[in-house]
Coordinates of C-alpha atoms and ligand atoms in Angstrom, one line a residue:
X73 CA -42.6 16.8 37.2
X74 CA -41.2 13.6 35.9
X75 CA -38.9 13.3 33.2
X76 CA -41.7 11.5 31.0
X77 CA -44.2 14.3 32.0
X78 CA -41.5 17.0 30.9
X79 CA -41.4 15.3 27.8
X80 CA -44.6 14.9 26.6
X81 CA -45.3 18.7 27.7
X82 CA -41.9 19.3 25.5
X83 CA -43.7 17.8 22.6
X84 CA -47.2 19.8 22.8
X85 CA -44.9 22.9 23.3
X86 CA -44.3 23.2 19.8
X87 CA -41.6 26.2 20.5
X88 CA -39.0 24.5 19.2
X89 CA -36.3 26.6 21.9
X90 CA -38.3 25.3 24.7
X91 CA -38.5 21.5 23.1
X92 CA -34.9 21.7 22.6
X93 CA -34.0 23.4 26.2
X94 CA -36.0 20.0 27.9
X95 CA -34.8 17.7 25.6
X96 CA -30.9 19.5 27.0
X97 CA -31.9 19.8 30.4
X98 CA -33.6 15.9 30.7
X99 CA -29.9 14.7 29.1
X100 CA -31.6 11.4 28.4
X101 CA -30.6 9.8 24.9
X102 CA -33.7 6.6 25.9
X103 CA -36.4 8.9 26.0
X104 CA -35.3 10.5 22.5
X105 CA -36.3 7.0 20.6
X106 CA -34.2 6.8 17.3
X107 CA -34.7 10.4 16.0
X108 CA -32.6 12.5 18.0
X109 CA -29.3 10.5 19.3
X110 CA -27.1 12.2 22.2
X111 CA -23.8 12.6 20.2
X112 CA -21.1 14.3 22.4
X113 CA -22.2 16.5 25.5
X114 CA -25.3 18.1 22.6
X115 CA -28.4 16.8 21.3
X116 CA -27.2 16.4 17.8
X117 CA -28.9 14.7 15.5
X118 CA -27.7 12.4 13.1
X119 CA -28.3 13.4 9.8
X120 CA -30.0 10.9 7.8
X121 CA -28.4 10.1 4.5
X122 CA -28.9 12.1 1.4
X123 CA -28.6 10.3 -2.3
X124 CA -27.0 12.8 -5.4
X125 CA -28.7 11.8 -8.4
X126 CA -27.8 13.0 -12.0
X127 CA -29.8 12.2 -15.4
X128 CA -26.2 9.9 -16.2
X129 CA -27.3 7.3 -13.1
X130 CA -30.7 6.4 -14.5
X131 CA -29.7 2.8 -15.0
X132 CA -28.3 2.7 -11.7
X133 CA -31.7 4.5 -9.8
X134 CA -33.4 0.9 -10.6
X135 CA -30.6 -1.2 -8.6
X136 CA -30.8 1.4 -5.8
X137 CA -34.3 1.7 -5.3
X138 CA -34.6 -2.3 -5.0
X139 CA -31.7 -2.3 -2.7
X140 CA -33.3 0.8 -0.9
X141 CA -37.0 -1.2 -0.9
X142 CA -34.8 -4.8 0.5
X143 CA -33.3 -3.0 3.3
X144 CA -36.7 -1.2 4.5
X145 CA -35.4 2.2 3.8
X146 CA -38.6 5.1 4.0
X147 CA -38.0 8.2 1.9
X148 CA -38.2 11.8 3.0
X149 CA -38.0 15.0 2.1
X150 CA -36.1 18.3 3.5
X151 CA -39.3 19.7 4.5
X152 CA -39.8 16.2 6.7
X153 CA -36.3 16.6 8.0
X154 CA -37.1 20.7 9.2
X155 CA -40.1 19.1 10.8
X156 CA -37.7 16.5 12.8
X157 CA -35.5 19.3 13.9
X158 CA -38.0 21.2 15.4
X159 CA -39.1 18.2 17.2
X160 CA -42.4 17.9 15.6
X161 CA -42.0 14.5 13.8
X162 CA -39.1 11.4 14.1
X163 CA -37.5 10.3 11.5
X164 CA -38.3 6.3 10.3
X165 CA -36.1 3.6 11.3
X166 CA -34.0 3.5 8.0
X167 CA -34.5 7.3 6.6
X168 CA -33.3 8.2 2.7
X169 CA -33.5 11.1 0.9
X170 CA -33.1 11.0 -2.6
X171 CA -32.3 14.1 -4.2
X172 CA -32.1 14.4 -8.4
X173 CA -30.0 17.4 -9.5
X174 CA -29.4 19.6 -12.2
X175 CA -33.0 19.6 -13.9
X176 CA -33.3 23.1 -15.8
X177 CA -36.2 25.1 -16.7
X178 CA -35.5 26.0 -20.2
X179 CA -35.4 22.4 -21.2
X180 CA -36.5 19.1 -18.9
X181 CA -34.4 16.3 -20.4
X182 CA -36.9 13.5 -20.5
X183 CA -34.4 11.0 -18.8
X184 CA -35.2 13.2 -15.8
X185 CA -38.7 12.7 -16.1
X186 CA -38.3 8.7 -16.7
X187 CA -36.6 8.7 -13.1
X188 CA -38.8 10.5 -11.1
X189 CA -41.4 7.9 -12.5
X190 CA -38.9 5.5 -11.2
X191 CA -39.1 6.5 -7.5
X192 CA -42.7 7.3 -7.5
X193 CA -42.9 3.6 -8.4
X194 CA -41.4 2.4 -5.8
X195 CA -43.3 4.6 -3.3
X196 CA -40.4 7.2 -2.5
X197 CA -40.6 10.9 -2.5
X198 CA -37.5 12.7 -3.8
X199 CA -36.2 16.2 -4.1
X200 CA -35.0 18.2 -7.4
X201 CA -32.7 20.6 -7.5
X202 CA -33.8 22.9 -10.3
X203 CA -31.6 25.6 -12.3
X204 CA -34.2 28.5 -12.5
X205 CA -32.6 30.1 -15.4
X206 CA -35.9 30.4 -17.8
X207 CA -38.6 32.3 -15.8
X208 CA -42.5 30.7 -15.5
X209 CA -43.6 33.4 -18.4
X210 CA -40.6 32.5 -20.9
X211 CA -41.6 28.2 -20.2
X212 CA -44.4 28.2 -19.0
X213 CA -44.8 24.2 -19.4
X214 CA -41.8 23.2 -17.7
X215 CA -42.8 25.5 -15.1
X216 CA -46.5 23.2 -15.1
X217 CA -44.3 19.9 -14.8
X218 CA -42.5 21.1 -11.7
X219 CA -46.2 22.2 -10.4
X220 CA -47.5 18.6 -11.0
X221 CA -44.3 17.2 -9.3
X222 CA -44.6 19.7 -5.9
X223 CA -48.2 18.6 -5.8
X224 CA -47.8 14.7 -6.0
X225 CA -45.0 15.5 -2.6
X226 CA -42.2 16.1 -5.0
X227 CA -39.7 18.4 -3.2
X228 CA -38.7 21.6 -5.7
X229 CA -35.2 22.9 -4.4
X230 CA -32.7 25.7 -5.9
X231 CA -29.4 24.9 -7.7
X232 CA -29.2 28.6 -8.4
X233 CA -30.2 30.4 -11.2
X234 CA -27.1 29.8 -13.2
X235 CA -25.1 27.3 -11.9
X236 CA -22.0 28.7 -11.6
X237 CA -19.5 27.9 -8.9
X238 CA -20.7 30.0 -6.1
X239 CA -17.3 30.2 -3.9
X240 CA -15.8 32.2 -7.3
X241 CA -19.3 34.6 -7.7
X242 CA -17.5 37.9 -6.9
X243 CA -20.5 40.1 -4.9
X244 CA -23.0 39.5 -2.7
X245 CA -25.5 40.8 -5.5
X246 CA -24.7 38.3 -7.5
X247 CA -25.3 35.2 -5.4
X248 CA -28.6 36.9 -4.2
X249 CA -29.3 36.7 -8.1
X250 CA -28.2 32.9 -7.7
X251 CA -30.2 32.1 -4.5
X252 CA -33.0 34.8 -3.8
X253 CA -34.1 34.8 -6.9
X254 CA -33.9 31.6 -7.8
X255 CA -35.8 30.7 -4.5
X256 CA -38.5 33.3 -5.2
X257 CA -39.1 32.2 -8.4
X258 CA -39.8 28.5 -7.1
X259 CA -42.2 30.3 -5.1
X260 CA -44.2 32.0 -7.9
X261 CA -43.8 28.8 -10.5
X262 CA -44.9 26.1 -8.2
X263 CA -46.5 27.6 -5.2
X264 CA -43.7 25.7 -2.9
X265 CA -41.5 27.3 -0.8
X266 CA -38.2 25.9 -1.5
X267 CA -36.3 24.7 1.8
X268 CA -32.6 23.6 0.1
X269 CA -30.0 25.2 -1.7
X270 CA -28.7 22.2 -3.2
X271 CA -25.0 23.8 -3.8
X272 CA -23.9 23.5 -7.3
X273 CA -20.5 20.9 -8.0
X274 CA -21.1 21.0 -4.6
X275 CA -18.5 23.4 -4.2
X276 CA -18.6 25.7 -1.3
X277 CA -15.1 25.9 -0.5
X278 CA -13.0 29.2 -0.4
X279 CA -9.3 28.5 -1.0
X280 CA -7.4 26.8 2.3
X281 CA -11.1 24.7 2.6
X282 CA -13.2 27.1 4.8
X283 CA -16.9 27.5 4.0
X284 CA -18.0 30.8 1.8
X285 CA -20.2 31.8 5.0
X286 CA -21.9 34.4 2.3
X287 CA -23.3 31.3 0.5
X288 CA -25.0 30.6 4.0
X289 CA -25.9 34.1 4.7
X290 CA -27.6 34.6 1.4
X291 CA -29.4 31.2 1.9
X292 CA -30.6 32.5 5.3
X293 CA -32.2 35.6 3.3
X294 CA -34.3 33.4 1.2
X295 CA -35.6 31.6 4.0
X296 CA -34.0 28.7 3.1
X297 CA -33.3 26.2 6.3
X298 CA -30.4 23.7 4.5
X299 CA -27.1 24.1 2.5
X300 CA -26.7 21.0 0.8
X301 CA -22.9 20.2 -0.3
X302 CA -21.5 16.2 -0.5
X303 CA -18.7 15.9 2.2
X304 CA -19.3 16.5 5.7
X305 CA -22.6 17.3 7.0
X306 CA -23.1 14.2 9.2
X307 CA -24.5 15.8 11.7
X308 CA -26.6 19.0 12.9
X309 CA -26.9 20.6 16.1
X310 CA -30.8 21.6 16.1
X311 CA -29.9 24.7 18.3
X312 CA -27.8 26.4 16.0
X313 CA -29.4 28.4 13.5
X314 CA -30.5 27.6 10.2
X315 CA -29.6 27.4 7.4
X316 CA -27.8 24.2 8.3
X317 CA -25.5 21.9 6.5
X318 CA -26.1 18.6 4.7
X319 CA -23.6 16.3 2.9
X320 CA -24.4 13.3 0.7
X321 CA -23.4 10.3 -1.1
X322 CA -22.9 10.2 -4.6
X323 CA -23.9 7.0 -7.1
X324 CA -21.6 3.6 -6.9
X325 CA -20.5 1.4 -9.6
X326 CA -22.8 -0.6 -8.3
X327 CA -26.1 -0.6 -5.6
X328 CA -23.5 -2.8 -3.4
X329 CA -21.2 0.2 -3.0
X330 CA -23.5 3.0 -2.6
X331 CA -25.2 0.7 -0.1
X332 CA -22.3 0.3 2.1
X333 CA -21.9 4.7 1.5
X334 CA -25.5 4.8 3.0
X335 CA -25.1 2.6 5.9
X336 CA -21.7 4.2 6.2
X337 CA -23.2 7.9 6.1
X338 CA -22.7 8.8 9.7
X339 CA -20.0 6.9 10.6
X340 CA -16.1 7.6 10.5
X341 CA -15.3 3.9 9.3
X342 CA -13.1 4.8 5.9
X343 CA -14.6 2.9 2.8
X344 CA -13.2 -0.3 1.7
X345 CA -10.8 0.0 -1.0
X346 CA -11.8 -2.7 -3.2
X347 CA -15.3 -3.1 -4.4
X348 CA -15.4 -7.6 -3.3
Ligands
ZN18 ZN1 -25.5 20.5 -10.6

């Protein structure tokens, strides 16, 4: 069978361990197109650059989503991205994902609101990481808001239940209280299964810099497939198991800056030191 044959009988396999043993065995980076670039001696992909938004960069959001809209950038989602690893979409040419954090359930601030309106506007799809700490029964309309978001494509991701710094949550209990249970109740308030723990301060560090593997054990148990931190995370290899890790970018002082942090995302050139 030719390589090309192999391929295309790869892609209407959609076992992802038999995609991913052809895709390894054929070797070839040409026949992979821009999705999934050979990096070392694996197929690793490179992962496409992530956006951390907070309510304090609304200004900004306007700035970046022109810049983003200049520079033919195409939104997607985790869920996208999942589909991508298991070979059963590509990514675009210039793939963004823009991920808003920190919006809680007891109380929606409406700057949060103002910037999802913002990116729908400019014909992105986004991702929020919610705090789950008031249940569906106890707010029932915030819970309806994050409904109406999942079903316009909206992604609706954990940041825990309580947002505490998960490296210092002291038993294994607890961060299923933070994760489980904050991805299960996503389940019953919106009908979406999460597919992120977006990991709050970003903080997954134990002391001496080693990941808190529980934090990606626990994820695992809620069926979650990504651990999303900031530094890092440049690239996946799509045979390891999930969950997997994802850095990001923060916000700039300006679009100019975190411009040159998204074209910079997967490479190892440091960042200028002046902003000219
Ligand atoms: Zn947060």
């Amino acid at each position: 069978m030719s390589n090309n044959r192999l391929f295309e009988a790869a892609m209407h396999d959609r076992s992802r361990r038999d995609f991913l043993k052809t895709l390894l065995a054929l070797g070839s980076a040409a026949l992979l197109g821009p999705a999934l670039q050979i990096h070392a001696a694996n197929a690793v992909l490179s992962v496409p650059p992530t956006i951390m938004l907070h309510s304090k960069d609304r200004w900004k959001l306007i700035n970046i989503l022109a810049w983003l809209k200049h520079n033919n950038y195409t939104s997607l989602t985790y869920r996208d991205l999942i589909n991508v690893i298991q070979g059963n979409a590509t990514l675009p040419d210039n793939p963004i994902i823009l991920t808003i954090d920190d919006i809680g359930t007891s109380y929606i601030l409406p700057y949060y609101m103002a910037m999802i309106e913002y990116v729908d506007k400019a014909g992105y799809q986004g991702v929020v990481g919610v705090v789950t700490h008031a249940t569906p029964t106890e707010n029932p309309a915030n819970w309806a808001t994050l409904r109406a978001m999942a079903d316009r494509g909206w992604q609706i991701d954990t940041h825990t239940t309580h947002h505490h710094l998960l490296p210092q949550v002291k038993t294994v209990d607890e961060l299923r209280t933070e994760i489980v249970d904050s991805a299960k109740m996503i389940v019953d308030g919106t009908g979406q299964q999460p597919i992120s723990l977006i990991v709050p301060y970003a903080n997954l560090y134990l002391r001496g810099g080693k990941y808190d593997q529980r934090i990606f054990d626990v994820s695992a148990e809620a069926n979650l497939q990504f651990v999303v931190g900031m530094k890092d995370g440049r690239y996946l290899n799509p045979v390891d198991h999930a969950p997997y890790y994802l850095g990001r970018v923060g916000v700039g002082v300006d679009s100019k800056q975190t411009g040159w942090w998204i074209t910079h995302f997967n490479s190892d050139e440091p960042a200028p030191t002046d902003n000219s």
